[in-house]
Short mmCIF file of the C-alpha atoms (twelve columns), coordinates in Angstrom:
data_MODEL
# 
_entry.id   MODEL 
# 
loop_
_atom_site.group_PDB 
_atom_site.id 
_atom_site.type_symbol 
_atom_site.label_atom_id 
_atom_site.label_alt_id 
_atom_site.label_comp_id 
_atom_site.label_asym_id 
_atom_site.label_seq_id 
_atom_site.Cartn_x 
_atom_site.Cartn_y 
_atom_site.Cartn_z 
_atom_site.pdbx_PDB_model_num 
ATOM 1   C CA . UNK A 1   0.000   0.000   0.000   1 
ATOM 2   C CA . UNK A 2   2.546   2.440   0.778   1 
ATOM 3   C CA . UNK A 3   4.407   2.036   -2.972  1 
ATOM 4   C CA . UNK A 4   0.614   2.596   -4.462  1 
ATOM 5   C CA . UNK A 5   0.497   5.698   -2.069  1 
ATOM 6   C CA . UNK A 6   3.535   7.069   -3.486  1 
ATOM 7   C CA . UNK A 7   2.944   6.417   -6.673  1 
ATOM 8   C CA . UNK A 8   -0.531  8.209   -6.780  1 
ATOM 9   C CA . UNK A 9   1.401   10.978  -4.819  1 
ATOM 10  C CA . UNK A 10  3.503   11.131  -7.532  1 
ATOM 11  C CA . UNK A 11  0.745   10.994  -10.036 1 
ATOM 12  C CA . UNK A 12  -0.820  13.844  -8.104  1 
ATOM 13  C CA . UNK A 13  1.760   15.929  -8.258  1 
ATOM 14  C CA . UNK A 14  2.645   15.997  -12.160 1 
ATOM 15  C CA . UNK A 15  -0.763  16.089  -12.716 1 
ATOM 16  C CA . UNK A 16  -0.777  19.513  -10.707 1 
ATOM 17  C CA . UNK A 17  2.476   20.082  -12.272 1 
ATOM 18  C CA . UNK A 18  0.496   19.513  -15.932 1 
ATOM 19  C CA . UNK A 19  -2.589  21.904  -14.779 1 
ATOM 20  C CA . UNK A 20  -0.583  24.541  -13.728 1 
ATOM 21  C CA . UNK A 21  1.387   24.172  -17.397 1 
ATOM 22  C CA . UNK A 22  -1.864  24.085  -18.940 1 
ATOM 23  C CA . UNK A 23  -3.011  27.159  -16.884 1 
ATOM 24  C CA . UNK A 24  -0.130  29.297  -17.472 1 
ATOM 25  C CA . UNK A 25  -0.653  28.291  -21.065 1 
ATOM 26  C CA . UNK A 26  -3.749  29.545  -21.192 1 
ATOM 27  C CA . UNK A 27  -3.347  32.939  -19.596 1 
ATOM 28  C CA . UNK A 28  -0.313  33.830  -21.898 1 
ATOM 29  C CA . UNK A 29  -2.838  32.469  -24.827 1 
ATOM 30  C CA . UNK A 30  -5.659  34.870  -23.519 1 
ATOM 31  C CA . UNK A 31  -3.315  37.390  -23.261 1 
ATOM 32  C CA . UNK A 32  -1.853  37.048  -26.521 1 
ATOM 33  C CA . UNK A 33  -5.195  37.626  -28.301 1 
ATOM 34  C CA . UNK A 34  -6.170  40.798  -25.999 1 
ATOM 35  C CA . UNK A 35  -3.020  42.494  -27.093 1 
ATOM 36  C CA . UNK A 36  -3.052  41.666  -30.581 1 
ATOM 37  C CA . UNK A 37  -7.195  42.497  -30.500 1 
ATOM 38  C CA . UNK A 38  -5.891  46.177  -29.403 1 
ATOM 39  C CA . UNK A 39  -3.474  46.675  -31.722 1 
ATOM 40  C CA . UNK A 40  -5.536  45.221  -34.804 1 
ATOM 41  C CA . UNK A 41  -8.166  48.510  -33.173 1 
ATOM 42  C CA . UNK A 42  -4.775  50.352  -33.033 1 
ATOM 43  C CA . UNK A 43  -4.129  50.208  -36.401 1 
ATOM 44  C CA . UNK A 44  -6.997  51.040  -37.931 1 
ATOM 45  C CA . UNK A 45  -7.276  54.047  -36.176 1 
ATOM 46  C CA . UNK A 46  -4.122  55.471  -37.166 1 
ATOM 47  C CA . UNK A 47  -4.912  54.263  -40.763 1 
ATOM 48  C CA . UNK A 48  -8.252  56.119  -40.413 1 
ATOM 49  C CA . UNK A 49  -6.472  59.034  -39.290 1 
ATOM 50  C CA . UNK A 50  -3.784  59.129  -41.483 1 
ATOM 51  C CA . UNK A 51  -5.991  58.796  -44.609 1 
ATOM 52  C CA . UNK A 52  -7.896  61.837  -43.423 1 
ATOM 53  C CA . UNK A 53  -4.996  64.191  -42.773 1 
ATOM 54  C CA . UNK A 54  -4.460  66.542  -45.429 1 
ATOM 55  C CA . UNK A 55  -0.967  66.486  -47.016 1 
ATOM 56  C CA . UNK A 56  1.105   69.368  -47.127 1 
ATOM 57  C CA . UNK A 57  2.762   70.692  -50.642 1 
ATOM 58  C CA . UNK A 58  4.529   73.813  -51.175 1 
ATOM 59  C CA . UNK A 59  4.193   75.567  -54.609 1 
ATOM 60  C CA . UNK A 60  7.542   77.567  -56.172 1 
ATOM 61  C CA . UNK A 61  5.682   80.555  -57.733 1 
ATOM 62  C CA . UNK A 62  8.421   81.236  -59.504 1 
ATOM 63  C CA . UNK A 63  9.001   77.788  -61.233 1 
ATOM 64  C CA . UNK A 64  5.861   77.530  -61.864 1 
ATOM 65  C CA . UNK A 65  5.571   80.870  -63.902 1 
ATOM 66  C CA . UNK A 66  8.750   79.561  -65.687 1 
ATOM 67  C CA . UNK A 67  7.182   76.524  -66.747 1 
ATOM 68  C CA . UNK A 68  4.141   78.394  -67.998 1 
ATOM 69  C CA . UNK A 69  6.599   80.854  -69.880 1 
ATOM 70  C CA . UNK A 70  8.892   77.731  -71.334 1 
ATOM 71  C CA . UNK A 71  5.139   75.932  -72.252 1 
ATOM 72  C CA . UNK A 72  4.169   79.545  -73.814 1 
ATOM 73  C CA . UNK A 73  0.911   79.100  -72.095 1 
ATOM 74  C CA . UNK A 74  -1.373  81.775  -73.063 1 
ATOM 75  C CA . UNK A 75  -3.206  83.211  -69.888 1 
ATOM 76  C CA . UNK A 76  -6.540  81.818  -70.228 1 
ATOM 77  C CA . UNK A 77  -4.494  78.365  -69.891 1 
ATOM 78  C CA . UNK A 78  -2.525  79.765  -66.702 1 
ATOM 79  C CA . UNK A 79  -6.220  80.530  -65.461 1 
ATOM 80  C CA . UNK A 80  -7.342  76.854  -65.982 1 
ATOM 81  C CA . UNK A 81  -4.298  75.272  -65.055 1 
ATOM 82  C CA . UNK A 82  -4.240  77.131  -61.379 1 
ATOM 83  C CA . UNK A 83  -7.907  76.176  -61.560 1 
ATOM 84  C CA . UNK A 84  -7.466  72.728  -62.426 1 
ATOM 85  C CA . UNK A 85  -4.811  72.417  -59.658 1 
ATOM 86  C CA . UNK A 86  -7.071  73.707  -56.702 1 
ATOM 87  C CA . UNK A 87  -9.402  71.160  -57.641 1 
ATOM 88  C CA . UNK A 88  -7.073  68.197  -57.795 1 
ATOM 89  C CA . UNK A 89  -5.375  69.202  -54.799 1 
ATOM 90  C CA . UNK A 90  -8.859  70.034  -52.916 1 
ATOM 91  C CA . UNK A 91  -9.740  66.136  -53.824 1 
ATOM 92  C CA . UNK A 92  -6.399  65.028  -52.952 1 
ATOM 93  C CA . UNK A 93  -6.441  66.408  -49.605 1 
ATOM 94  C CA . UNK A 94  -3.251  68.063  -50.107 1 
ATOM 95  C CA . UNK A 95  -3.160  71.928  -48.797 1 
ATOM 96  C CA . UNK A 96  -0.612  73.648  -51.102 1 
ATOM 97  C CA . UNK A 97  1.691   76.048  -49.150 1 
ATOM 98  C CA . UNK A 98  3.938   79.526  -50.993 1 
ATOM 99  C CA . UNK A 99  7.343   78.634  -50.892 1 
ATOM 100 C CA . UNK A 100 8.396   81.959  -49.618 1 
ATOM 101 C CA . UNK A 101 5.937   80.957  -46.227 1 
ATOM 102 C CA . UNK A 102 8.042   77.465  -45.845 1 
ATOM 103 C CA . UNK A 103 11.269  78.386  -43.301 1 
ATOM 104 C CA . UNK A 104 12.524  75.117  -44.318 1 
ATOM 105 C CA . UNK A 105 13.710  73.897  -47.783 1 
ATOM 106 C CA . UNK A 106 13.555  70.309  -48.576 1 
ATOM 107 C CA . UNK A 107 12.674  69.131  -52.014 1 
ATOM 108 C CA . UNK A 108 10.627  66.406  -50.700 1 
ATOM 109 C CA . UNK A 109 7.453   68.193  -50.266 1 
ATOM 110 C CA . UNK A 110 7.948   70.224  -53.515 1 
ATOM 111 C CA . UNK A 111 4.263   69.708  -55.804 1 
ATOM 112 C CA . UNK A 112 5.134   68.356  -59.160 1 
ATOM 113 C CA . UNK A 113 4.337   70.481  -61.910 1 
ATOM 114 C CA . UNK A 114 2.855   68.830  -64.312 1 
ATOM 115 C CA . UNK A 115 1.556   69.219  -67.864 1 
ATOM 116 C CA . UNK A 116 -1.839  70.896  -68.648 1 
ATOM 117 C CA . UNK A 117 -2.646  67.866  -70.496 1 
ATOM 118 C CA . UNK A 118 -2.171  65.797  -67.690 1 
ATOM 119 C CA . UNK A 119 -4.104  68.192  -65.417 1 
ATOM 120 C CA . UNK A 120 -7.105  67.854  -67.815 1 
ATOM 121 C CA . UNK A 121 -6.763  64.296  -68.481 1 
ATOM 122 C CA . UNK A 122 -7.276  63.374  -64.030 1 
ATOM 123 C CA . UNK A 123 -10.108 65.614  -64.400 1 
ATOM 124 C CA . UNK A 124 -11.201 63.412  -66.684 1 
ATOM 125 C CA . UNK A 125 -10.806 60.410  -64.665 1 
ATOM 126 C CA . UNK A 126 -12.263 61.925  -61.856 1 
ATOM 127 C CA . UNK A 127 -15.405 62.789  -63.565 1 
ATOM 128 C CA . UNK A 128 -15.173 66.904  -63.421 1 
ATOM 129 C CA . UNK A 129 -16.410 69.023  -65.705 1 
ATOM 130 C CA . UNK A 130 -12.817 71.416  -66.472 1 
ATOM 131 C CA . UNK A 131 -13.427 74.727  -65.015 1 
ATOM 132 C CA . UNK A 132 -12.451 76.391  -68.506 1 
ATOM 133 C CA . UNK A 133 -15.853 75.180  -69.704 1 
ATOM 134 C CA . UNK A 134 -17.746 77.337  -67.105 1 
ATOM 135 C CA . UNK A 135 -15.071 80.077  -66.877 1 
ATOM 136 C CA . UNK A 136 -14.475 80.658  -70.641 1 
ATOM 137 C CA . UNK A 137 -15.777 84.287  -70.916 1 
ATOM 138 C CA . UNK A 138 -13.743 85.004  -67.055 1 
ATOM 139 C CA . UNK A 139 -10.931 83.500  -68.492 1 
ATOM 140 C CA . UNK A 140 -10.439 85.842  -71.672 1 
ATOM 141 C CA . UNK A 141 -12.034 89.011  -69.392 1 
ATOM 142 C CA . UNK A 142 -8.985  88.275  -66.659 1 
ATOM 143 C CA . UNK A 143 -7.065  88.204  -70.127 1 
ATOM 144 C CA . UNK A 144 -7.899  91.227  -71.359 1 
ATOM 145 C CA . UNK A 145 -7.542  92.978  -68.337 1 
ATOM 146 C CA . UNK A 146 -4.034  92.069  -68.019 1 
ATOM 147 C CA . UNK A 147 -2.670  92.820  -71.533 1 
ATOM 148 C CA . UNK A 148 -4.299  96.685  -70.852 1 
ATOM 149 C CA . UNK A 149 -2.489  96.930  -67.716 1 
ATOM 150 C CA . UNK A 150 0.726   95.856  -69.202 1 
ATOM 151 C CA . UNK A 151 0.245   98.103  -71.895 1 
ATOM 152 C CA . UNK A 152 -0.596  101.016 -69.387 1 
ATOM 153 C CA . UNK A 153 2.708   100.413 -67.741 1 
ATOM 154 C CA . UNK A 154 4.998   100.103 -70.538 1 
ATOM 155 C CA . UNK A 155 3.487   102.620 -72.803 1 
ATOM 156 C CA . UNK A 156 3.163   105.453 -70.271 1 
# 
């Protein structure tokens, strides 16, 4: 009797020995799924709030006007094309900043200056009318305008 005794001591205590494995196991498991639970919410979150944060771009006036001068855009096509660009950067979510404002110069926020075909051509694929279709008659007024100005102020 006393070896059976023993032996069901024994047997007694792995099989506390097992339980409080199998415990421990379970907590860490438990625990394991909380944390990764939170982060998964975590996550999200910041991807929610990162795709809702507007972008910031800073515009060089002064490239820009050289492009339009090297493209001999006429100014009814400067018109649309700043048009164009609020609109595309209004649906991008991207708030465009003067580069004389910026105290810092790094080329990696610089907008791209693109083409006025490719301007028109997102509008496209976005599904917007192009403002020069509704601004036409602005357009060559603004036009006008400018020409007498510059006329004024080199013929006087």
């Amino acid at each position: 009797m006393t070896e059976q005794v023993k032996r069901e001591r024994e047997l007694s205590k792995s099989y506390y020995v097992v339980i409080f494995i199998l415990g421990l196991l379970s907590v860490g498991l438990i625990c394991n799924t909380l944390v990764d639970w939170k982060l998964k919410q975590i996550n999200e979150e910041l991807a929610t709030a990162k795709a809702n944060s507007p972008m910031i771009k800073i515009i060089d006036q002064k490239a820009l006007a050289g492009y339009f001068q090297s493209q001999e855009y006429d100014i009814p096509t400067q018109l649309e094309y700043m048009d164009i660009l609020k609109v595309l950067l209004d649906k991008s979510r991207i708030i465009a900043v003067n580069a004389s404002a910026v105290q810092f110069d790094t080329d990696n926020y610089n907008l791209r200056i693109n083409s006025i075909e490719e301007l028109r051509l997102q509008l496209q694929k976005l599904g917007i009318d192009n403002p020069r279709n509704t601004k036409e008659a602005e357009y060559l007024e603004r036009a006008a305008k400018q020409k007498e100005l510059t006329r004024r102020l080199f013929a006087g």
